[in-house]
Amino acid sequence: MSTISQVLFHTRGEFLRRMIAIALPITLQSIMFSSRGLVDVLMLGQLGEAEIAAVGVAARATFVTTIMLVGVTTGGALLTAQYWGAADRQGVKESTALTWQVSMIFAVFTVAIFVLFPSEIMALTTESQEVNQLGSQYLVITAVTMFAVACVASMSVGLRSMHKPGISTFFSGIGIVSNIFLNWVLIFGKLGFPAMGIKGAAIATVLSGAIEVATLFGYIYAKNHLLAFGAKDLKAVIQWKRVVRFLKLSLPTTFNFLAWAGGLFAYHAIMGQSGVQGLAALSVMSPVESIALALLIGMSNAAAVLVGNQIGAKNYEAVYYQAIGMTILSLIVGIVVALILYLCQGLVLDAFSALTDETRALAEKFMVILCFGIILRSIPMMVIVGVLRAGGDVKFCLYQDLIAQWLIGIPLAAFAAIGLGWEPEWVFLLFLTEEVIKWGGSLYRMKTQRWMKNLIEN
């Protein structure tokens, strides 16, 4: 059979239905996660550009640590997916318990950093004292939400491995609805509460995170779900061999995620050199980009679950052709999403009413570049997240990201912005350089098939 015939044979029917069933809830959850930042930006955007810039920078800082915590849980995601594929239910439960323990330890450190050094973090991207003060206030209050992130992320990886992502998505919905309501009450001073502005947005974020955790874990334990681990399970997984195996998978990915997210923060700092207008325009792009990429994120995470299941079941030939099929599908979806965003860009930017005419014009240029970037990101996102990393090839993903982003992308953008004084839109275009590098490296690595690693064999 030809390669095309093999791809069609292994991806049609049941496989495609399972992928869609897993991808859609994850997509919705990604949109909800991104909407938290978007809701803050939209509501605070009615107050002024300083508030938009402040919450944009602060949200990017919390995004960096959130990505780090998600990276920590990736080790658990890889293991639980393969345990489920091998029909080892106890392995799924204990792996989820270990994921929760490790992620909570990492959360302690992130909370401490935000509480102790908020002003220093803000100063990395802006020289505006007003933006620094507003953002620092936001960071200190929202720091504790990192515990909520750790709890939800660790439970989500277990649910996804079992092809039940809809459960965590439902409770994410509860979190975002409560966030919108509490934002309305606390930012603008409704129902007898004082108008607190950016401080109100921060408090709303904390309370909605607590509500999401309480309802999700309440459901899991009330239903006596497989993932309802207890003290016995937490104690059972504290074995040196298991912890080392977990960390060997998690630490490279955690550092990978941290370096990648830190790179996004560096891009913010580079754009900050162009002034508040460039920073405000980029702050508008960040949540819009996250929502636009949600379907691609959902697909790549669904692919990761299915790849892990297949490797756990030792179906190596099938998983290779499925990887090719999912990559092609990701590119097609990326093109469609980019076209929709391009056609709707006016409606999207109209939502940010506080933007000045100059900033609005700059944001329109950014939007066109963003549409191109979505297409460009569709291939690396699927291959790296859904195939290579899911197959256990975590070190290659780390090295490729470090080279593409920190050795090529960031220095090039920094030189253009600071050394050459390029306009913000051209600097923003250079942010996509790393994606071009990843296209070649990721596709070549996938073709070699050296990424298929069975992680649960003794």
mmCIF file of N, CA and C in Angstrom, residues 368-426:
data_model
loop_
_atom_site.group_PDB
_atom_site.id
_atom_site.type_symbol
_atom_site.label_atom_id
_atom_site.label_comp_id
_atom_site.label_asym_id
_atom_site.label_seq_id
_atom_site.Cartn_x
_atom_site.Cartn_y
_atom_site.Cartn_z
ATOM 1 N N VAL A 368 -3.197 40.763 10.820
ATOM 2 C CA VAL A 368 -2.865 40.112 9.546
ATOM 3 C C VAL A 368 -1.685 39.159 9.731
ATOM 4 N N ILE A 369 -0.670 39.627 10.471
ATOM 5 C CA ILE A 369 0.507 38.790 10.739
ATOM 6 C C ILE A 369 0.111 37.578 11.577
ATOM 7 N N LEU A 370 -0.796 37.793 12.541
ATOM 8 C CA LEU A 370 -1.259 36.706 13.396
ATOM 9 C C LEU A 370 -1.944 35.615 12.580
ATOM 10 N N CYS A 371 -2.738 35.998 11.599
ATOM 11 C CA CYS A 371 -3.421 35.015 10.743
ATOM 12 C C CYS A 371 -2.405 34.140 10.009
ATOM 13 N N PHE A 372 -1.365 34.764 9.499
ATOM 14 C CA PHE A 372 -0.295 34.013 8.834
ATOM 15 C C PHE A 372 0.404 33.096 9.836
ATOM 16 N N GLY A 373 0.593 33.603 11.062
ATOM 17 C CA GLY A 373 1.264 32.822 12.100
ATOM 18 C C GLY A 373 0.493 31.584 12.510
ATOM 19 N N ILE A 374 -0.824 31.657 12.485
ATOM 20 C CA ILE A 374 -1.647 30.496 12.841
ATOM 21 C C ILE A 374 -1.403 29.350 11.864
ATOM 22 N N ILE A 375 -1.357 29.670 10.582
ATOM 23 C CA ILE A 375 -1.064 28.642 9.573
ATOM 24 C C ILE A 375 0.336 28.078 9.795
ATOM 25 N N LEU A 376 1.274 28.962 10.076
ATOM 26 C CA LEU A 376 2.664 28.548 10.260
ATOM 27 C C LEU A 376 2.824 27.644 11.478
ATOM 28 N N ARG A 377 2.048 27.913 12.540
ATOM 29 C CA ARG A 377 2.175 27.141 13.785
ATOM 30 C C ARG A 377 1.469 25.790 13.732
ATOM 31 N N SER A 378 0.574 25.595 12.779
ATOM 32 C CA SER A 378 -0.255 24.391 12.776
ATOM 33 C C SER A 378 0.552 23.103 12.683
ATOM 34 N N ILE A 379 1.617 23.101 11.884
ATOM 35 C CA ILE A 379 2.427 21.889 11.734
ATOM 36 C C ILE A 379 3.293 21.623 12.968
ATOM 37 N N PRO A 380 4.132 22.579 13.416
ATOM 38 C CA PRO A 380 4.962 22.309 14.602
ATOM 39 C C PRO A 380 4.143 21.957 15.836
ATOM 40 N N MET A 381 2.983 22.597 16.003
ATOM 41 C CA MET A 381 2.172 22.324 17.188
ATOM 42 C C MET A 381 1.723 20.867 17.223
ATOM 43 N N MET A 382 1.229 20.364 16.097
ATOM 44 C CA MET A 382 0.774 18.978 16.051
ATOM 45 C C MET A 382 1.932 18.003 16.194
ATOM 46 N N VAL A 383 3.008 18.230 15.455
ATOM 47 C CA VAL A 383 4.116 17.272 15.458
ATOM 48 C C VAL A 383 4.821 17.253 16.810
ATOM 49 N N ILE A 384 5.067 18.415 17.396
ATOM 50 C CA ILE A 384 5.792 18.467 18.670
ATOM 51 C C ILE A 384 4.932 17.967 19.820
ATOM 52 N N VAL A 385 3.723 18.538 19.962
ATOM 53 C CA VAL A 385 2.860 18.200 21.101
ATOM 54 C C VAL A 385 2.159 16.861 20.900
ATOM 55 N N GLY A 386 1.600 16.662 19.716
ATOM 56 C CA GLY A 386 0.767 15.486 19.493
ATOM 57 C C GLY A 386 1.497 14.226 19.112
ATOM 58 N N VAL A 387 2.745 14.366 18.619
ATOM 59 C CA VAL A 387 3.469 13.186 18.136
ATOM 60 C C VAL A 387 4.774 12.961 18.895
ATOM 61 N N LEU A 388 5.739 13.847 18.720
ATOM 62 C CA LEU A 388 7.078 13.616 19.277
ATOM 63 C C LEU A 388 7.067 13.532 20.797
ATOM 64 N N ARG A 389 6.505 14.560 21.443
ATOM 65 C CA ARG A 389 6.501 14.563 22.906
ATOM 66 C C ARG A 389 5.622 13.446 23.450
ATOM 67 N N ALA A 390 4.506 13.190 22.791
ATOM 68 C CA ALA A 390 3.610 12.114 23.220
ATOM 69 C C ALA A 390 4.278 10.759 23.115
ATOM 70 N N GLY A 391 5.209 10.629 22.172
ATOM 71 C CA GLY A 391 5.944 9.379 22.019
ATOM 72 C C GLY A 391 7.100 9.240 22.982
ATOM 73 N N GLY A 392 7.337 10.259 23.817
ATOM 74 C CA GLY A 392 8.418 10.203 24.801
ATOM 75 C C GLY A 392 9.707 10.855 24.340
ATOM 76 N N ASP A 393 9.682 11.507 23.177
ATOM 77 C CA ASP A 393 10.896 12.130 22.617
ATOM 78 C C ASP A 393 11.065 13.546 23.173
ATOM 79 N N VAL A 394 11.107 13.653 24.500
ATOM 80 C CA VAL A 394 11.052 14.962 25.157
ATOM 81 C C VAL A 394 12.341 15.767 24.986
ATOM 82 N N LYS A 395 13.487 15.104 24.925
ATOM 83 C CA LYS A 395 14.751 15.838 24.820
ATOM 84 C C LYS A 395 14.912 16.501 23.454
ATOM 85 N N PHE A 396 14.505 15.816 22.397
ATOM 86 C CA PHE A 396 14.580 16.439 21.077
ATOM 87 C C PHE A 396 13.727 17.702 21.036
ATOM 88 N N CYS A 397 12.509 17.619 21.595
ATOM 89 C CA CYS A 397 11.618 18.783 21.610
ATOM 90 C C CYS A 397 12.254 19.943 22.367
ATOM 91 N N LEU A 398 12.926 19.628 23.472
ATOM 92 C CA LEU A 398 13.603 20.654 24.264
ATOM 93 C C LEU A 398 14.704 21.330 23.461
ATOM 94 N N TYR A 399 15.595 20.527 22.883
ATOM 95 C CA TYR A 399 16.734 21.092 22.151
ATOM 96 C C TYR A 399 16.273 21.916 20.948
ATOM 97 N N GLN A 400 15.263 21.424 20.244
ATOM 98 C CA GLN A 400 14.777 22.150 19.073
ATOM 99 C C GLN A 400 14.192 23.503 19.471
ATOM 100 N N ASP A 401 13.402 23.530 20.549
ATOM 101 C CA ASP A 401 12.808 24.789 20.993
ATOM 102 C C ASP A 401 13.869 25.790 21.430
ATOM 103 N N LEU A 402 14.870 25.315 22.158
ATOM 104 C CA LEU A 402 15.933 26.208 22.626
ATOM 105 C C LEU A 402 16.677 26.842 21.451
ATOM 106 N N ILE A 403 16.993 26.031 20.456
ATOM 107 C CA ILE A 403 17.727 26.546 19.294
ATOM 108 C C ILE A 403 16.860 27.512 18.481
ATOM 109 N N ALA A 404 15.634 27.079 18.162
ATOM 110 C CA ALA A 404 14.769 27.886 17.299
ATOM 111 C C ALA A 404 14.373 29.209 17.945
ATOM 112 N N GLN A 405 14.097 29.153 19.255
ATOM 113 C CA GLN A 405 13.605 30.358 19.925
ATOM 114 C C GLN A 405 14.719 31.230 20.482
ATOM 115 N N TRP A 406 15.563 30.644 21.347
ATOM 116 C CA TRP A 406 16.536 31.441 22.087
ATOM 117 C C TRP A 406 17.812 31.745 21.307
ATOM 118 N N LEU A 407 18.193 30.869 20.379
ATOM 119 C CA LEU A 407 19.416 31.123 19.609
ATOM 120 C C LEU A 407 19.149 31.834 18.284
ATOM 121 N N ILE A 408 17.899 31.761 17.795
ATOM 122 C CA ILE A 408 17.596 32.374 16.497
ATOM 123 C C ILE A 408 16.484 33.431 16.608
ATOM 124 N N GLY A 409 15.289 33.020 17.030
ATOM 125 C CA GLY A 409 14.130 33.909 17.016
ATOM 126 C C GLY A 409 14.265 35.157 17.867
ATOM 127 N N ILE A 410 14.572 34.986 19.154
ATOM 128 C CA ILE A 410 14.655 36.125 20.076
ATOM 129 C C ILE A 410 15.801 37.071 19.727
ATOM 130 N N PRO A 411 17.035 36.575 19.503
ATOM 131 C CA PRO A 411 18.117 37.502 19.127
ATOM 132 C C PRO A 411 17.811 38.289 17.853
ATOM 133 N N LEU A 412 17.192 37.632 16.878
ATOM 134 C CA LEU A 412 16.871 38.305 15.623
ATOM 135 C C LEU A 412 15.857 39.428 15.849
ATOM 136 N N ALA A 413 14.806 39.132 16.628
ATOM 137 C CA ALA A 413 13.782 40.142 16.906
ATOM 138 C C ALA A 413 14.348 41.286 17.745
ATOM 139 N N ALA A 414 15.195 40.945 18.726
ATOM 140 C CA ALA A 414 15.796 41.972 19.584
ATOM 141 C C ALA A 414 16.704 42.898 18.776
ATOM 142 N N PHE A 415 17.482 42.329 17.869
ATOM 143 C CA PHE A 415 18.379 43.142 17.039
ATOM 144 C C PHE A 415 17.574 44.079 16.136
ATOM 145 N N ALA A 416 16.473 43.557 15.583
ATOM 146 C CA ALA A 416 15.640 44.378 14.700
ATOM 147 C C ALA A 416 14.974 45.518 15.464
ATOM 148 N N ALA A 417 14.503 45.222 16.692
ATOM 149 C CA ALA A 417 13.780 46.232 17.471
ATOM 150 C C ALA A 417 14.706 47.256 18.099
ATOM 151 N N ILE A 418 15.795 46.777 18.715
ATOM 152 C CA ILE A 418 16.679 47.664 19.473
ATOM 153 C C ILE A 418 17.823 48.188 18.616
ATOM 154 N N GLY A 419 18.442 47.277 17.852
ATOM 155 C CA GLY A 419 19.595 47.678 17.052
ATOM 156 C C GLY A 419 19.234 48.445 15.798
ATOM 157 N N LEU A 420 18.182 47.996 15.103
ATOM 158 C CA LEU A 420 17.810 48.619 13.832
ATOM 159 C C LEU A 420 16.631 49.581 13.951
ATOM 160 N N GLY A 421 15.905 49.506 15.077
ATOM 161 C CA GLY A 421 14.771 50.406 15.283
ATOM 162 C C GLY A 421 13.607 50.157 14.351
ATOM 163 N N TRP A 422 13.370 48.892 13.994
ATOM 164 C CA TRP A 422 12.277 48.554 13.086
ATOM 165 C C TRP A 422 10.922 48.906 13.708
ATOM 166 N N GLU A 423 9.936 49.101 12.851
ATOM 167 C CA GLU A 423 8.575 49.366 13.305
ATOM 168 C C GLU A 423 8.014 48.122 14.003
ATOM 169 N N PRO A 424 7.075 48.317 14.963
ATOM 170 C CA PRO A 424 6.537 47.187 15.740
ATOM 171 C C PRO A 424 5.983 46.045 14.897
ATOM 172 N N GLU A 425 5.306 46.361 13.773
ATOM 173 C CA GLU A 425 4.701 45.290 12.973
ATOM 174 C C GLU A 425 5.744 44.381 12.333
ATOM 175 N N TRP A 426 6.900 44.926 11.961
ATOM 176 C CA TRP A 426 7.957 44.099 11.374
ATOM 177 C C TRP A 426 8.653 43.266 12.444
#
